[in-house]
mmCIF file of N, CA, C and O in Angstrom:
data_model
loop_
_atom_site.group_PDB
_atom_site.id
_atom_site.type_symbol
_atom_site.label_atom_id
_atom_site.label_comp_id
_atom_site.label_asym_id
_atom_site.label_seq_id
_atom_site.Cartn_x
_atom_site.Cartn_y
_atom_site.Cartn_z
ATOM 1 N N MET A 1 1.021 31.970 -113.259
ATOM 2 C CA MET A 1 0.931 31.144 -112.010
ATOM 3 C C MET A 1 1.003 32.141 -110.779
ATOM 4 O O MET A 1 0.235 31.952 -109.866
ATOM 5 N N VAL A 2 1.931 33.097 -110.843
ATOM 6 C CA VAL A 2 2.083 34.048 -109.784
ATOM 7 C C VAL A 2 0.801 34.908 -109.603
ATOM 8 O O VAL A 2 0.339 35.125 -108.481
ATOM 9 N N ILE A 3 0.160 35.260 -110.681
ATOM 10 C CA ILE A 3 -1.006 36.034 -110.701
ATOM 11 C C ILE A 3 -2.117 35.187 -110.055
ATOM 12 O O ILE A 3 -2.979 35.756 -109.254
ATOM 13 N N ALA A 4 -2.240 33.951 -110.331
ATOM 14 C CA ALA A 4 -3.285 33.068 -109.685
ATOM 15 C C ALA A 4 -3.035 32.953 -108.186
ATOM 16 O O ALA A 4 -4.021 33.043 -107.404
ATOM 17 N N ILE A 5 -1.872 32.864 -107.715
ATOM 18 C CA ILE A 5 -1.564 32.782 -106.331
ATOM 19 C C ILE A 5 -1.951 34.053 -105.617
ATOM 20 O O ILE A 5 -2.544 34.057 -104.538
ATOM 21 N N VAL A 6 -1.602 35.213 -106.184
ATOM 22 C CA VAL A 6 -1.951 36.509 -105.672
ATOM 23 C C VAL A 6 -3.453 36.686 -105.668
ATOM 24 O O VAL A 6 -4.052 37.171 -104.582
ATOM 25 N N LEU A 7 -4.164 36.249 -106.701
ATOM 26 C CA LEU A 7 -5.629 36.321 -106.779
ATOM 27 C C LEU A 7 -6.267 35.438 -105.659
ATOM 28 O O LEU A 7 -7.189 35.919 -105.006
ATOM 29 N N ILE A 8 -5.766 34.263 -105.517
ATOM 30 C CA ILE A 8 -6.320 33.392 -104.491
ATOM 31 C C ILE A 8 -6.100 33.968 -103.082
ATOM 32 O O ILE A 8 -6.991 33.938 -102.235
ATOM 33 N N THR A 9 -4.956 34.514 -102.820
ATOM 34 C CA THR A 9 -4.606 35.082 -101.473
ATOM 35 C C THR A 9 -5.514 36.265 -101.241
ATOM 36 O O THR A 9 -6.044 36.419 -100.205
ATOM 37 N N ALA A 10 -5.718 37.148 -102.310
ATOM 38 C CA ALA A 10 -6.629 38.292 -102.093
ATOM 39 C C ALA A 10 -8.063 37.889 -101.823
ATOM 40 O O ALA A 10 -8.715 38.449 -100.902
ATOM 41 N N VAL A 11 -8.561 36.894 -102.583
ATOM 42 C CA VAL A 11 -9.961 36.418 -102.326
ATOM 43 C C VAL A 11 -10.091 35.844 -100.969
ATOM 44 O O VAL A 11 -11.043 36.080 -100.255
ATOM 45 N N THR A 12 -9.092 35.007 -100.552
ATOM 46 C CA THR A 12 -9.100 34.462 -99.176
ATOM 47 C C THR A 12 -9.174 35.537 -98.106
ATOM 48 O O THR A 12 -9.897 35.391 -97.181
ATOM 49 N N ARG A 13 -8.343 36.514 -98.247
ATOM 50 C CA ARG A 13 -8.268 37.606 -97.257
ATOM 51 C C ARG A 13 -9.638 38.345 -97.182
ATOM 52 O O ARG A 13 -10.182 38.679 -96.163
ATOM 53 N N MET A 14 -10.230 38.602 -98.374
ATOM 54 C CA MET A 14 -11.495 39.257 -98.357
ATOM 55 C C MET A 14 -12.560 38.473 -97.744
ATOM 56 O O MET A 14 -13.422 38.951 -96.998
ATOM 57 N N GLN A 15 -12.568 37.157 -97.962
ATOM 58 C CA GLN A 15 -13.602 36.211 -97.389
ATOM 59 C C GLN A 15 -13.401 36.235 -95.880
ATOM 60 O O GLN A 15 -14.396 36.252 -95.083
ATOM 61 N N ARG A 16 -12.179 36.177 -95.403
ATOM 62 C CA ARG A 16 -11.868 36.128 -94.001
ATOM 63 C C ARG A 16 -12.400 37.420 -93.343
ATOM 64 O O ARG A 16 -12.989 37.403 -92.253
ATOM 65 N N GLU A 17 -12.099 38.517 -93.913
ATOM 66 C CA GLU A 17 -12.609 39.848 -93.352
ATOM 67 C C GLU A 17 -14.109 39.926 -93.421
ATOM 68 O O GLU A 17 -14.711 40.452 -92.445
ATOM 69 N N LYS A 18 -14.700 39.366 -94.431
ATOM 70 C CA LYS A 18 -16.152 39.352 -94.526
ATOM 71 C C LYS A 18 -16.781 38.454 -93.427
ATOM 72 O O LYS A 18 -17.718 38.841 -92.752
ATOM 73 N N TYR A 19 -16.150 37.345 -93.114
ATOM 74 C CA TYR A 19 -16.575 36.471 -92.104
ATOM 75 C C TYR A 19 -16.409 37.088 -90.711
ATOM 76 O O TYR A 19 -17.274 37.026 -89.848
ATOM 77 N N ARG A 20 -15.307 37.815 -90.494
ATOM 78 C CA ARG A 20 -15.178 38.453 -89.233
ATOM 79 C C ARG A 20 -16.222 39.534 -89.035
ATOM 80 O O ARG A 20 -16.684 39.782 -87.978
ATOM 81 N N GLY A 21 -16.503 40.297 -90.065
ATOM 82 C CA GLY A 21 -17.573 41.310 -89.996
ATOM 83 C C GLY A 21 -18.914 40.747 -89.624
ATOM 84 O O GLY A 21 -19.620 41.282 -88.885
ATOM 85 N N LEU A 22 -19.229 39.624 -90.212
ATOM 86 C CA LEU A 22 -20.549 38.973 -89.919
ATOM 87 C C LEU A 22 -20.540 38.444 -88.466
ATOM 88 O O LEU A 22 -21.545 38.528 -87.780
ATOM 89 N N ARG A 23 -19.393 37.912 -88.098
ATOM 90 C CA ARG A 23 -19.294 37.398 -86.747
ATOM 91 C C ARG A 23 -19.418 38.514 -85.662
ATOM 92 O O ARG A 23 -20.145 38.375 -84.724
ATOM 93 N N ASP A 24 -18.820 39.641 -85.947
ATOM 94 C CA ASP A 24 -18.883 40.855 -85.109
ATOM 95 C C ASP A 24 -20.338 41.432 -85.070
ATOM 96 O O ASP A 24 -20.806 41.809 -83.979
ATOM 97 N N ALA A 25 -21.023 41.335 -86.151
ATOM 98 C CA ALA A 25 -22.343 41.915 -86.241
ATOM 99 C C ALA A 25 -23.334 40.993 -85.462
ATOM 100 O O ALA A 25 -24.378 41.503 -84.924
ATOM 101 N N ASP A 26 -23.081 39.734 -85.328
ATOM 102 C CA ASP A 26 -23.937 38.765 -84.663
ATOM 103 C C ASP A 26 -23.707 38.763 -83.183
ATOM 104 O O ASP A 26 -24.385 38.071 -82.437
ATOM 105 N N ASP A 27 -22.775 39.543 -82.621
ATOM 106 C CA ASP A 27 -22.507 39.519 -81.208
ATOM 107 C C ASP A 27 -23.700 39.990 -80.413
ATOM 108 O O ASP A 27 -23.895 39.544 -79.247
ATOM 109 N N HIS A 28 -24.484 40.883 -80.933
ATOM 110 C CA HIS A 28 -25.661 41.393 -80.192
ATOM 111 C C HIS A 28 -26.753 40.298 -80.150
ATOM 112 O O HIS A 28 -27.664 40.430 -79.320
ATOM 113 N N ALA A 29 -26.736 39.356 -80.966
ATOM 114 C CA ALA A 29 -27.775 38.267 -80.982
ATOM 115 C C ALA A 29 -27.234 37.006 -80.380
ATOM 116 O O ALA A 29 -27.104 36.015 -81.009
ATOM 117 N N LEU A 30 -26.899 37.091 -79.116
ATOM 118 C CA LEU A 30 -26.297 35.970 -78.375
ATOM 119 C C LEU A 30 -27.404 34.979 -77.957
ATOM 120 O O LEU A 30 -28.540 35.428 -77.712
ATOM 121 N N PRO A 31 -27.058 33.709 -77.969
ATOM 122 C CA PRO A 31 -28.048 32.682 -77.497
ATOM 123 C C PRO A 31 -28.359 32.931 -76.000
ATOM 124 O O PRO A 31 -27.617 33.535 -75.212
ATOM 125 N N ALA A 32 -29.534 32.365 -75.605
ATOM 126 C CA ALA A 32 -29.929 32.510 -74.282
ATOM 127 C C ALA A 32 -28.963 31.989 -73.263
ATOM 128 O O ALA A 32 -28.774 32.585 -72.146
ATOM 129 N N ASP A 33 -28.302 30.873 -73.570
ATOM 130 C CA ASP A 33 -27.315 30.283 -72.727
ATOM 131 C C ASP A 33 -26.143 31.250 -72.440
ATOM 132 O O ASP A 33 -25.668 31.342 -71.320
ATOM 133 N N ALA A 34 -25.727 31.942 -73.477
ATOM 134 C CA ALA A 34 -24.552 32.842 -73.286
ATOM 135 C C ALA A 34 -25.029 34.060 -72.414
ATOM 136 O O ALA A 34 -24.278 34.515 -71.587
ATOM 137 N N ILE A 35 -26.267 34.518 -72.651
ATOM 138 C CA ILE A 35 -26.716 35.633 -71.827
ATOM 139 C C ILE A 35 -26.891 35.182 -70.332
ATOM 140 O O ILE A 35 -26.444 35.908 -69.411
ATOM 141 N N ALA A 36 -27.380 34.040 -70.134
ATOM 142 C CA ALA A 36 -27.539 33.509 -68.737
ATOM 143 C C ALA A 36 -26.193 33.315 -68.079
ATOM 144 O O ALA A 36 -25.962 33.628 -66.900
ATOM 145 N N SER A 37 -25.197 32.931 -68.940
ATOM 146 C CA SER A 37 -23.841 32.660 -68.346
ATOM 147 C C SER A 37 -23.246 33.989 -68.011
ATOM 148 O O SER A 37 -22.588 34.137 -66.913
ATOM 149 N N ARG A 38 -23.400 35.052 -68.771
ATOM 150 C CA ARG A 38 -22.875 36.321 -68.460
ATOM 151 C C ARG A 38 -23.560 36.881 -67.245
ATOM 152 O O ARG A 38 -22.788 37.478 -66.365
ATOM 153 N N GLU A 39 -24.823 36.709 -67.102
ATOM 154 C CA GLU A 39 -25.497 37.245 -65.866
ATOM 155 C C GLU A 39 -25.003 36.530 -64.631
ATOM 156 O O GLU A 39 -24.761 37.102 -63.572
ATOM 157 N N GLU A 40 -24.764 35.204 -64.712
ATOM 158 C CA GLU A 40 -24.284 34.482 -63.589
ATOM 159 C C GLU A 40 -22.843 34.843 -63.234
ATOM 160 O O GLU A 40 -22.554 34.941 -62.063
ATOM 161 N N ILE A 41 -22.045 35.120 -64.273
ATOM 162 C CA ILE A 41 -20.661 35.567 -63.972
ATOM 163 C C ILE A 41 -20.723 36.940 -63.241
ATOM 164 O O ILE A 41 -19.983 37.174 -62.374
ATOM 165 N N LEU A 42 -21.593 37.823 -63.751
ATOM 166 C CA LEU A 42 -21.664 39.136 -63.034
ATOM 167 C C LEU A 42 -22.104 38.925 -61.599
ATOM 168 O O LEU A 42 -21.615 39.628 -60.715
ATOM 169 N N GLN A 43 -23.092 38.052 -61.363
ATOM 170 C CA GLN A 43 -23.507 37.868 -59.993
ATOM 171 C C GLN A 43 -22.418 37.235 -59.150
ATOM 172 O O GLN A 43 -22.140 37.701 -57.980
ATOM 173 N N LEU A 44 -21.610 36.347 -59.666
ATOM 174 C CA LEU A 44 -20.494 35.742 -58.897
ATOM 175 C C LEU A 44 -19.447 36.820 -58.655
ATOM 176 O O LEU A 44 -18.835 36.797 -57.502
ATOM 177 N N LYS A 45 -19.158 37.637 -59.594
ATOM 178 C CA LYS A 45 -18.210 38.754 -59.364
ATOM 179 C C LYS A 45 -18.627 39.648 -58.245
ATOM 180 O O LYS A 45 -17.830 40.140 -57.387
ATOM 181 N N GLU A 46 -19.976 39.953 -58.161
ATOM 182 C CA GLU A 46 -20.489 40.806 -57.078
ATOM 183 C C GLU A 46 -20.367 40.099 -55.766
ATOM 184 O O GLU A 46 -19.908 40.736 -54.747
ATOM 185 N N ARG A 47 -20.628 38.823 -55.701
ATOM 186 C CA ARG A 47 -20.460 38.039 -54.458
ATOM 187 C C ARG A 47 -18.997 37.968 -54.029
ATOM 188 O O ARG A 47 -18.723 38.070 -52.783
ATOM 189 N N ILE A 48 -18.120 37.756 -54.947
ATOM 190 C CA ILE A 48 -16.658 37.813 -54.607
ATOM 191 C C ILE A 48 -16.252 39.161 -54.028
ATOM 192 O O ILE A 48 -15.451 39.246 -53.087
ATOM 193 N N ALA A 49 -16.798 40.237 -54.633
ATOM 194 C CA ALA A 49 -16.439 41.595 -54.128
ATOM 195 C C ALA A 49 -16.909 41.711 -52.700
ATOM 196 O O ALA A 49 -16.215 42.317 -51.867
ATOM 197 N N VAL A 50 -18.060 41.207 -52.397
ATOM 198 C CA VAL A 50 -18.615 41.300 -51.035
ATOM 199 C C VAL A 50 -17.727 40.506 -50.097
ATOM 200 O O VAL A 50 -17.378 40.957 -48.985
ATOM 201 N N LEU A 51 -17.402 39.283 -50.468
ATOM 202 C CA LEU A 51 -16.499 38.419 -49.669
ATOM 203 C C LEU A 51 -15.116 39.101 -49.419
ATOM 204 O O LEU A 51 -14.600 39.058 -48.238
ATOM 205 N N GLU A 52 -14.603 39.687 -50.414
ATOM 206 C CA GLU A 52 -13.333 40.407 -50.259
ATOM 207 C C GLU A 52 -13.441 41.518 -49.284
ATOM 208 O O GLU A 52 -12.538 41.791 -48.532
ATOM 209 N N ARG A 53 -14.591 42.301 -49.388
ATOM 210 C CA ARG A 53 -14.768 43.405 -48.504
ATOM 211 C C ARG A 53 -14.874 42.894 -47.056
ATOM 212 O O ARG A 53 -14.350 43.495 -46.132
ATOM 213 N N VAL A 54 -15.581 41.811 -46.834
ATOM 214 C CA VAL A 54 -15.773 41.280 -45.539
ATOM 215 C C VAL A 54 -14.412 40.794 -44.942
ATOM 216 O O VAL A 54 -14.069 41.035 -43.816
ATOM 217 N N ILE A 55 -13.627 40.146 -45.761
ATOM 218 C CA ILE A 55 -12.363 39.568 -45.311
ATOM 219 C C ILE A 55 -11.356 40.753 -44.977
ATOM 220 O O ILE A 55 -10.691 40.672 -43.993
ATOM 221 N N THR A 56 -11.371 41.721 -45.791
ATOM 222 C CA THR A 56 -10.364 42.802 -45.624
ATOM 223 C C THR A 56 -10.845 43.977 -44.806
ATOM 224 O O THR A 56 -10.303 45.010 -44.670
ATOM 225 N N ASP A 57 -12.059 43.735 -44.218
ATOM 226 C CA ASP A 57 -12.577 44.824 -43.348
ATOM 227 C C ASP A 57 -11.733 45.117 -42.185
ATOM 228 O O ASP A 57 -11.177 44.286 -41.553
ATOM 229 N N ASN A 58 -11.466 46.420 -41.939
ATOM 230 C CA ASN A 58 -10.567 46.874 -40.896
ATOM 231 C C ASN A 58 -11.089 46.804 -39.504
ATOM 232 O O ASN A 58 -10.428 47.122 -38.521
ATOM 233 N N HIS A 59 -12.345 46.493 -39.320
ATOM 234 C CA HIS A 59 -12.968 46.493 -38.033
ATOM 235 C C HIS A 59 -12.535 45.326 -37.141
ATOM 236 O O HIS A 59 -12.659 45.365 -35.932
ATOM 237 N N GLY A 60 -12.062 44.301 -37.742
ATOM 238 C CA GLY A 60 -11.516 43.139 -36.996
ATOM 239 C C GLY A 60 -12.515 42.107 -36.713
ATOM 240 O O GLY A 60 -13.685 42.262 -36.966
ATOM 241 N N SER A 61 -12.034 41.068 -36.124
ATOM 242 C CA SER A 61 -12.944 39.884 -35.883
ATOM 243 C C SER A 61 -13.924 40.135 -34.783
ATOM 244 O O SER A 61 -14.998 39.562 -34.727
ATOM 245 N N ALA A 62 -13.630 41.045 -33.865
ATOM 246 C CA ALA A 62 -14.501 41.228 -32.739
ATOM 247 C C ALA A 62 -15.798 41.895 -33.249
ATOM 248 O O ALA A 62 -16.939 41.516 -32.807
ATOM 249 N N ASP A 63 -15.691 42.801 -34.174
ATOM 250 C CA ASP A 63 -16.891 43.416 -34.781
ATOM 251 C C ASP A 63 -17.622 42.431 -35.578
ATOM 252 O O ASP A 63 -18.890 42.413 -35.539
ATOM 253 N N LEU A 64 -16.987 41.519 -36.267
ATOM 254 C CA LEU A 64 -17.691 40.547 -37.140
ATOM 255 C C LEU A 64 -18.373 39.559 -36.169
ATOM 256 O O LEU A 64 -19.512 39.143 -36.437
ATOM 257 N N SER A 65 -17.771 39.207 -35.045
ATOM 258 C CA SER A 65 -18.374 38.313 -34.104
ATOM 259 C C SER A 65 -19.636 38.942 -33.466
ATOM 260 O O SER A 65 -20.672 38.269 -33.308
ATOM 261 N N ARG A 66 -19.550 40.206 -33.220
ATOM 262 C CA ARG A 66 -20.691 40.944 -32.638
ATOM 263 C C ARG A 66 -21.829 40.944 -33.693
ATOM 264 O O ARG A 66 -23.010 40.712 -33.259
ATOM 265 N N GLN A 67 -21.568 41.206 -34.904
ATOM 266 C CA GLN A 67 -22.560 41.225 -35.938
ATOM 267 C C GLN A 67 -23.266 39.795 -36.135
ATOM 268 O O GLN A 67 -24.493 39.770 -36.298
ATOM 269 N N ILE A 68 -22.418 38.766 -36.067
ATOM 270 C CA ILE A 68 -22.939 37.406 -36.111
ATOM 271 C C ILE A 68 -23.909 37.179 -35.008
ATOM 272 O O ILE A 68 -24.976 36.530 -35.108
ATOM 273 N N GLU A 69 -23.470 37.507 -33.761
ATOM 274 C CA GLU A 69 -24.260 37.325 -32.597
ATOM 275 C C GLU A 69 -25.644 38.130 -32.718
ATOM 276 O O GLU A 69 -26.700 37.618 -32.271
ATOM 277 N N GLU A 70 -25.574 39.313 -33.246
ATOM 278 C CA GLU A 70 -26.815 40.092 -33.445
ATOM 279 C C GLU A 70 -27.708 39.384 -34.391
ATOM 280 O O GLU A 70 -28.967 39.410 -34.187
ATOM 281 N N LEU A 71 -27.222 38.793 -35.410
ATOM 282 C CA LEU A 71 -28.058 38.064 -36.366
ATOM 283 C C LEU A 71 -28.648 36.831 -35.713
ATOM 284 O O LEU A 71 -29.776 36.498 -36.019
ATOM 285 N N ARG A 72 -27.859 36.185 -34.853
ATOM 286 C CA ARG A 72 -28.412 34.986 -34.193
ATOM 287 C C ARG A 72 -29.499 35.371 -33.191
ATOM 288 O O ARG A 72 -30.491 34.554 -32.996
ATOM 289 N N ASP A 73 -29.388 36.556 -32.581
ATOM 290 C CA ASP A 73 -30.362 36.870 -31.555
ATOM 291 C C ASP A 73 -31.758 37.266 -32.178
ATOM 292 O O ASP A 73 -32.727 37.265 -31.471
ATOM 293 N N ARG A 74 -31.745 37.555 -33.406
ATOM 294 C CA ARG A 74 -33.013 37.906 -34.122
ATOM 295 C C ARG A 74 -33.842 36.757 -34.229
ATOM 296 O O ARG A 74 -34.737 36.261 -34.157
#
């Protein structure tokens, strides 16, 4: 009985490792939705970085107001 339990445990672990290996190998073959989601996330991160830079810019609100007015004048 003990041998059967050990055998079942060993086979289960081997199957689990095999499944993990297959799942890791398929990571490069992502569906189109996942690829689109990753691209959108990257774009959003870039936009957040720009917003953070604008907010924490050391030039102050006067410089920002001047830039806005320059854009309006165009």
